[in-house]
Tab-separated table of C-alpha atoms in Angstrom:
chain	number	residue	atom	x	y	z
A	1	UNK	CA	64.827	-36.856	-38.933
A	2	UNK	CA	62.238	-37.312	-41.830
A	3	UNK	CA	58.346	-35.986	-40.753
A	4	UNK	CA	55.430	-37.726	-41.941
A	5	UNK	CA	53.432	-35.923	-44.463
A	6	UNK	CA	49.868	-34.237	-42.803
A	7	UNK	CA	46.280	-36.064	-44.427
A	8	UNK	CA	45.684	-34.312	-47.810
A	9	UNK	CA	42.495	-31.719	-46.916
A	10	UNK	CA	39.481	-32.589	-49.326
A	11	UNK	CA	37.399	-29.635	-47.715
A	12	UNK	CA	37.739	-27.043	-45.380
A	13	UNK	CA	36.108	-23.872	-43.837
A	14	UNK	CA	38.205	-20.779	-41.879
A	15	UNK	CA	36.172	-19.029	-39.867
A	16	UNK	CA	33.017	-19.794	-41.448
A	17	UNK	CA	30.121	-17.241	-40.716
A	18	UNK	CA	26.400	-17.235	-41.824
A	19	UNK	CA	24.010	-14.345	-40.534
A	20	UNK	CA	20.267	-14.038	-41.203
A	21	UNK	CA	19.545	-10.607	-39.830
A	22	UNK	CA	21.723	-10.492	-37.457
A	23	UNK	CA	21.694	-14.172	-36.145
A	24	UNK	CA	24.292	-16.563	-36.583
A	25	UNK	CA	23.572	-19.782	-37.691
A	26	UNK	CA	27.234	-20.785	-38.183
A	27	UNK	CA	29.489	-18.585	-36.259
A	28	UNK	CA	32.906	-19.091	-36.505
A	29	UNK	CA	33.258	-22.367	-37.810
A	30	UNK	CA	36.622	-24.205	-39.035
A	31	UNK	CA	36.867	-27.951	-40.172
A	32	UNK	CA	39.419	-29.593	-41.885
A	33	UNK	CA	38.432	-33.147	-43.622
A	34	UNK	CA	40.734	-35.139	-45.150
A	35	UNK	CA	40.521	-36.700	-48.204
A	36	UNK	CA	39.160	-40.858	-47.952
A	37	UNK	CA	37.453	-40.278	-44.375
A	38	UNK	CA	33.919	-40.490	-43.584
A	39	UNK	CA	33.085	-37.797	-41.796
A	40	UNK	CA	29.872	-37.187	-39.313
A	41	UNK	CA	28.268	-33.817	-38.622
A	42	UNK	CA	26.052	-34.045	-35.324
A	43	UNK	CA	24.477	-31.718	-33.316
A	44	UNK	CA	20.939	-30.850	-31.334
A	45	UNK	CA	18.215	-29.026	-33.540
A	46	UNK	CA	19.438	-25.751	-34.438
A	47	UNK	CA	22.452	-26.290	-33.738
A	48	UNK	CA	23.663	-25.229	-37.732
A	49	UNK	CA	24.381	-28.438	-39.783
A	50	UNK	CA	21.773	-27.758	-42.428
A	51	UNK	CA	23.169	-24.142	-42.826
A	52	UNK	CA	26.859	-25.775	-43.213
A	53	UNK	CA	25.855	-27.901	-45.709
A	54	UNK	CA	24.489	-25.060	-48.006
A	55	UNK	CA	27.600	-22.902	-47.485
A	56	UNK	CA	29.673	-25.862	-48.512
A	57	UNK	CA	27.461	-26.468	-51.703
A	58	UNK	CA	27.200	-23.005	-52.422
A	59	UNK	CA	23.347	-23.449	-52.302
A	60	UNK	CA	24.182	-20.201	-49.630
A	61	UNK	CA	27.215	-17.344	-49.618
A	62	UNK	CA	29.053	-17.095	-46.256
A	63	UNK	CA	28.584	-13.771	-44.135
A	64	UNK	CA	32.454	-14.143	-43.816
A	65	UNK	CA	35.157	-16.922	-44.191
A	66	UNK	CA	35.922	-19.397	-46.532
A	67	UNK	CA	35.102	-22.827	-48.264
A	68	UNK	CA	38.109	-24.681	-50.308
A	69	UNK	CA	37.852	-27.681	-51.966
A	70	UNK	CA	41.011	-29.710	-52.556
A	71	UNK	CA	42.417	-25.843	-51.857
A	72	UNK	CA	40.572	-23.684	-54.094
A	73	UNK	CA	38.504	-21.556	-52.393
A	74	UNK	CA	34.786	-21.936	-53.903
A	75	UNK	CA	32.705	-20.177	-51.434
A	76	UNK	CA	31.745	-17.623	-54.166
A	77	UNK	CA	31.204	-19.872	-56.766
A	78	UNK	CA	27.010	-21.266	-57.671
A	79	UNK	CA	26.522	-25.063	-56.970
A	80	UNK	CA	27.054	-25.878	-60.280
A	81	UNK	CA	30.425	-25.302	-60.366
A	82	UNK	CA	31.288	-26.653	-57.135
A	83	UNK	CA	29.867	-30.010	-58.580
A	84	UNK	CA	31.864	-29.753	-61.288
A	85	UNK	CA	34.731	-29.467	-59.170
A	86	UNK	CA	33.857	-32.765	-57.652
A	87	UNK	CA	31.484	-31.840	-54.539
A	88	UNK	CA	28.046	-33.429	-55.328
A	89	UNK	CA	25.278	-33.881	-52.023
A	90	UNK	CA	21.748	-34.949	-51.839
A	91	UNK	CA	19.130	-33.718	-49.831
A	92	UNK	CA	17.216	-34.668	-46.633
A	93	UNK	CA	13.696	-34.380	-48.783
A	94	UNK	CA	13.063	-36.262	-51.432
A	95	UNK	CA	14.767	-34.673	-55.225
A	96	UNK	CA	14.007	-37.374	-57.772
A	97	UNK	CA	11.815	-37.284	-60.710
A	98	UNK	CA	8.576	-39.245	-59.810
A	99	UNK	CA	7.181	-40.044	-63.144
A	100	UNK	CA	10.663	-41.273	-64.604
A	101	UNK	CA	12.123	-44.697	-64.135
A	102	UNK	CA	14.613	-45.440	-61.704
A	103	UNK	CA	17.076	-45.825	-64.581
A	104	UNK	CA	15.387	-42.707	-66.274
A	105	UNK	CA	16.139	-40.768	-63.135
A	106	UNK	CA	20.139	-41.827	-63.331
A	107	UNK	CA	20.346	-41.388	-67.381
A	108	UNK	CA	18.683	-37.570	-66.800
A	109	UNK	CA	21.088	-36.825	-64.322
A	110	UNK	CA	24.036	-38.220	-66.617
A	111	UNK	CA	23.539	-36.365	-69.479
A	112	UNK	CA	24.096	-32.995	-67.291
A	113	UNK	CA	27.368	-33.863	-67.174
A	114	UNK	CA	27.847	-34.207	-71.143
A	115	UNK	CA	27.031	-31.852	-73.818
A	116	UNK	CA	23.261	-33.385	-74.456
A	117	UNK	CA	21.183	-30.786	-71.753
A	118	UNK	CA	22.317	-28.138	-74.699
A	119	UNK	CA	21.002	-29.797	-77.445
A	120	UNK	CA	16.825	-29.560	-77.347
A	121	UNK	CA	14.761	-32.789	-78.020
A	122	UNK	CA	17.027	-34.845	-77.594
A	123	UNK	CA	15.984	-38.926	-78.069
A	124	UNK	CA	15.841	-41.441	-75.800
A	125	UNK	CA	17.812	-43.388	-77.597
A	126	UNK	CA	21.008	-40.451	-77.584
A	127	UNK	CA	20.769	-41.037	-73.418
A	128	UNK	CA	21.262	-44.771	-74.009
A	129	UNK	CA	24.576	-44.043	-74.942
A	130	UNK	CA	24.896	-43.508	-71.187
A	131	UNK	CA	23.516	-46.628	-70.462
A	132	UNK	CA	26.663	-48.379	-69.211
A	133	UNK	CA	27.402	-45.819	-67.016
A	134	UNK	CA	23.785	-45.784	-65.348
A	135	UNK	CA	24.367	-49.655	-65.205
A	136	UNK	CA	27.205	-49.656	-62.739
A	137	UNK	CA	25.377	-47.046	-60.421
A	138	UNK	CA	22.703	-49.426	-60.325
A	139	UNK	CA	24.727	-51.759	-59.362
A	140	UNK	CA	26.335	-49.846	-56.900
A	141	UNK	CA	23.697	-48.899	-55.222
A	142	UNK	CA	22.053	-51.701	-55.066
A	143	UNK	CA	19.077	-51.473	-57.780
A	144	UNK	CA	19.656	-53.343	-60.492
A	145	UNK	CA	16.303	-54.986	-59.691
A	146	UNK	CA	14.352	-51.895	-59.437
A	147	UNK	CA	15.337	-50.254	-62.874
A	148	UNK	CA	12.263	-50.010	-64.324
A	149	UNK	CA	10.225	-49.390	-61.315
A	150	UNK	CA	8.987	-45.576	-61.359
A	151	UNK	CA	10.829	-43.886	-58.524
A	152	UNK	CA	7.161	-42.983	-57.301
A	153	UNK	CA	6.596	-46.432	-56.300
A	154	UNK	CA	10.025	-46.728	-54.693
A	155	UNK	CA	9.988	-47.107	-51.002
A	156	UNK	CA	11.510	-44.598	-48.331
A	157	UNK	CA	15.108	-46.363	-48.316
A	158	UNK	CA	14.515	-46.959	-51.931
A	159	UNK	CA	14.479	-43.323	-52.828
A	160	UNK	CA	17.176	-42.772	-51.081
A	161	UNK	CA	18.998	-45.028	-52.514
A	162	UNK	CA	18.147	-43.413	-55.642
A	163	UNK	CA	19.178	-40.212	-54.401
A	164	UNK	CA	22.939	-41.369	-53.731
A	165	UNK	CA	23.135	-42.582	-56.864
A	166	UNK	CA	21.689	-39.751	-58.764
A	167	UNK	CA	24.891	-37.820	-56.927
A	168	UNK	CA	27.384	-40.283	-58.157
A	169	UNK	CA	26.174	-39.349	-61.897
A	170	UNK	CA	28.245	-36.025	-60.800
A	171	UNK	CA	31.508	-37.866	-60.347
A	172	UNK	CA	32.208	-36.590	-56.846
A	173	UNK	CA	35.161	-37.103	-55.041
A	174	UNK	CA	33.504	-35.162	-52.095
A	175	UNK	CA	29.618	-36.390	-51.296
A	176	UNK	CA	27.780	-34.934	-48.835
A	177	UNK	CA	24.928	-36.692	-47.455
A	178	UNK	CA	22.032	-34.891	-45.649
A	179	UNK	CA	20.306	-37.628	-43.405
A	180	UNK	CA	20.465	-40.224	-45.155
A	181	UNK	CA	18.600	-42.781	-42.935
A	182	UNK	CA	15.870	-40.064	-41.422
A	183	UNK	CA	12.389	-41.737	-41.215
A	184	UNK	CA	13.830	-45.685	-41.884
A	185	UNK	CA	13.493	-48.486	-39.854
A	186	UNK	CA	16.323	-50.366	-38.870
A	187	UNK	CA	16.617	-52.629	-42.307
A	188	UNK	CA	16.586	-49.542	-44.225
A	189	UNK	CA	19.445	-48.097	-42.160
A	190	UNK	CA	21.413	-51.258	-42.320
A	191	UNK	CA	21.333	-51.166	-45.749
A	192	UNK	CA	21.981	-47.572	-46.257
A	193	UNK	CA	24.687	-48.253	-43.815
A	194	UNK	CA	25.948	-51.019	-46.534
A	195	UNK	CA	25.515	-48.519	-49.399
A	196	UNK	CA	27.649	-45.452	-47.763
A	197	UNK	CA	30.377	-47.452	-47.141
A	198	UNK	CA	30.492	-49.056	-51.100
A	199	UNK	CA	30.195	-45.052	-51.913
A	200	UNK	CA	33.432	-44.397	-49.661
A	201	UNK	CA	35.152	-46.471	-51.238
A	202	UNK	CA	37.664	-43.902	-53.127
A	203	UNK	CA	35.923	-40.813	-52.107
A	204	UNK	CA	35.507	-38.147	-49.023
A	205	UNK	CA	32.038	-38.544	-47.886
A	206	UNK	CA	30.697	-35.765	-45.173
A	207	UNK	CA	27.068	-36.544	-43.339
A	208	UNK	CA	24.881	-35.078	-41.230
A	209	UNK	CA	23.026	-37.948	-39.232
A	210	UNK	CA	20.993	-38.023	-36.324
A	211	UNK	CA	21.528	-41.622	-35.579
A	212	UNK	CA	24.095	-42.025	-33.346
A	213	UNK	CA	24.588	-45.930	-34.192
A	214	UNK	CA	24.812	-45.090	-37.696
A	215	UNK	CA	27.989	-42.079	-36.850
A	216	UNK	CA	29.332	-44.979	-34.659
A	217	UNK	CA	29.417	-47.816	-37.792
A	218	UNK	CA	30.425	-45.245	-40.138
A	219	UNK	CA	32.190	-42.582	-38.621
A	220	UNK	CA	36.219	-41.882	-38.912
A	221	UNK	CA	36.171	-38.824	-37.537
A	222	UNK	CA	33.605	-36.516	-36.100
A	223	UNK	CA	32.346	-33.023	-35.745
A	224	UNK	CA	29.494	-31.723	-33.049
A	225	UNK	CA	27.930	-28.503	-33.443
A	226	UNK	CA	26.284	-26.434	-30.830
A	227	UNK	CA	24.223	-22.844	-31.414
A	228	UNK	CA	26.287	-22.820	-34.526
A	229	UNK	CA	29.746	-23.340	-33.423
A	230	UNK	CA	32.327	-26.143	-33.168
A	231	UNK	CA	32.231	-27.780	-29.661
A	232	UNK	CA	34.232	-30.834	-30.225
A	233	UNK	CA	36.067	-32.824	-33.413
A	234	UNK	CA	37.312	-36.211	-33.121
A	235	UNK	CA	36.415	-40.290	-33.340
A	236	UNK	CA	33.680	-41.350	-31.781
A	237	UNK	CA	35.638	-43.261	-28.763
A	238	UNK	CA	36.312	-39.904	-27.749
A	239	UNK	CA	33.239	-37.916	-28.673
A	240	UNK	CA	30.998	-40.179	-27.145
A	241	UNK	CA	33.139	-39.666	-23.503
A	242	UNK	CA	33.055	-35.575	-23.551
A	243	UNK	CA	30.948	-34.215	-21.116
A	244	UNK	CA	30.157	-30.975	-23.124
A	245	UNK	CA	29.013	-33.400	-25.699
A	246	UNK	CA	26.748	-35.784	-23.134
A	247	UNK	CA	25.440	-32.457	-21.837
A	248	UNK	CA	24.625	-31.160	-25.307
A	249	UNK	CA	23.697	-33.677	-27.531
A	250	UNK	CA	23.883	-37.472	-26.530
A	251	UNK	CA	22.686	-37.631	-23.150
A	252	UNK	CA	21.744	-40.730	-21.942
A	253	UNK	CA	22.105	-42.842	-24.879
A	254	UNK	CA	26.083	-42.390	-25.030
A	255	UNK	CA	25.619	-44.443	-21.852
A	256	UNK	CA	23.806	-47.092	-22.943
């Protein structure tokens, strides 16, 4: 009798704690997301999904428990390391470089992954060199148009458009997205819709989204989080039917 092989893990926490003087903002908490799947983080206010992002970027150090990545633990490690072991994640307020280009924005964040950021003064002309590669994230995210536009003058959903693609300069095969349609109206979260699926494609992508129509589109598998804890983990079809989930989180929309 031959067994199917389990999903290969791209991240996961055991028994994941965070305490700021005594309160715990995660408490307890152990995912397991496999590698391809886009997976949602939801939860009410408070609930901890901004403190489990920065334990699983390393932008925070766990009380107790662990993070792995692809199986190597890296819950002691900074966040630059982490990225460099493929985990890249942008942030729910704005992080780009107003006064640069959009382009500009995408060659800066290119050259930290070669050996230019060591060398001072470097040209203009040394970061063209990384030109082709800034050329397909334009393309894949959609701004190919908007190259030389300074990312000041980029709208909302431009920006964050930006954003993704500044953390695809990293590589990642792990992306974790921090509300990526907060504050857009409903073209700007169809098309950021548009762009995290292209981004899937061939990696593990992790988000923490208050839209529940945008977790239902995207979502293989989800995760909801209450005062810090896992309540439920599953697909939506059978997320959306808990009653400790209606009673916590969706309310009356998951019967709309």
């Amino acid at each position: 009798m031959t067994h199917s092989a389990a999903p290969a893990l791209a991240l996961e926490t055991r028994q994941l704690v965070k305490e700021f003087r005594g309160f715990r903002a995660t408490n307890d908490v152990s995912l397991q997301i496999q590698q391809g799947e886009i997976h949602a983080i939801i939860g009410p206010n408070g609930a901890g999904k901004t403190t489990l992002f920065n334990l699983l970027s390393g932008f925070l150090r766990p009380t107790s428990g662990e993070v792995r990545l692809f199986g190597e633990r890296i819950d002691r490690l900074p966040p630059h390391q982490i990225v460099r072991r493929g985990l890249s994640r942008s942030f729910q307020i704005s992080s780009v470089f107003q006064s640069l280009s959009v382009r500009g924005n995408l060659l800066v964040a290119l050259q930290s992954v070669t050996r230019l950021p060591h060398q001072f003064w470097t040209p203009l002309s040394r970061l063209e060199t990384l030109g082709a590669q800034a050329d397909q994230i334009l393309a894949e995210v959609g701004l190919e148009s908007a190259q030389s536009r300074l990312a000041a003058d980029l709208s909302h959903g431009e920006k964050r458009q930006l954003e993704i693609g500044i953390s695809l300069t990293q590589r990642p095969k792990v992306l974790l997205l921090d509300e990526p349609t907060s504050g857009m109206g409903s073209e700007g979260v169809a098309r950021v819709i548009g762009l995290v699926r292209q981004v899937a494609q061939g990696r593990t992508v992790v988000l923490v989204e208050h839209n529940m129509s945008v977790v239902s589109e995207l979502a293989d598998r989800i995760t909801v989080l209450q005062y810090g804890q896992v309540l439920t983990s599953g697909p939506y079809s059978e997320i959306q039917r808990d009653p400790r989930v209606i009673e916590a989180y969706l309310g009356e929309e998951a019967h709309a």
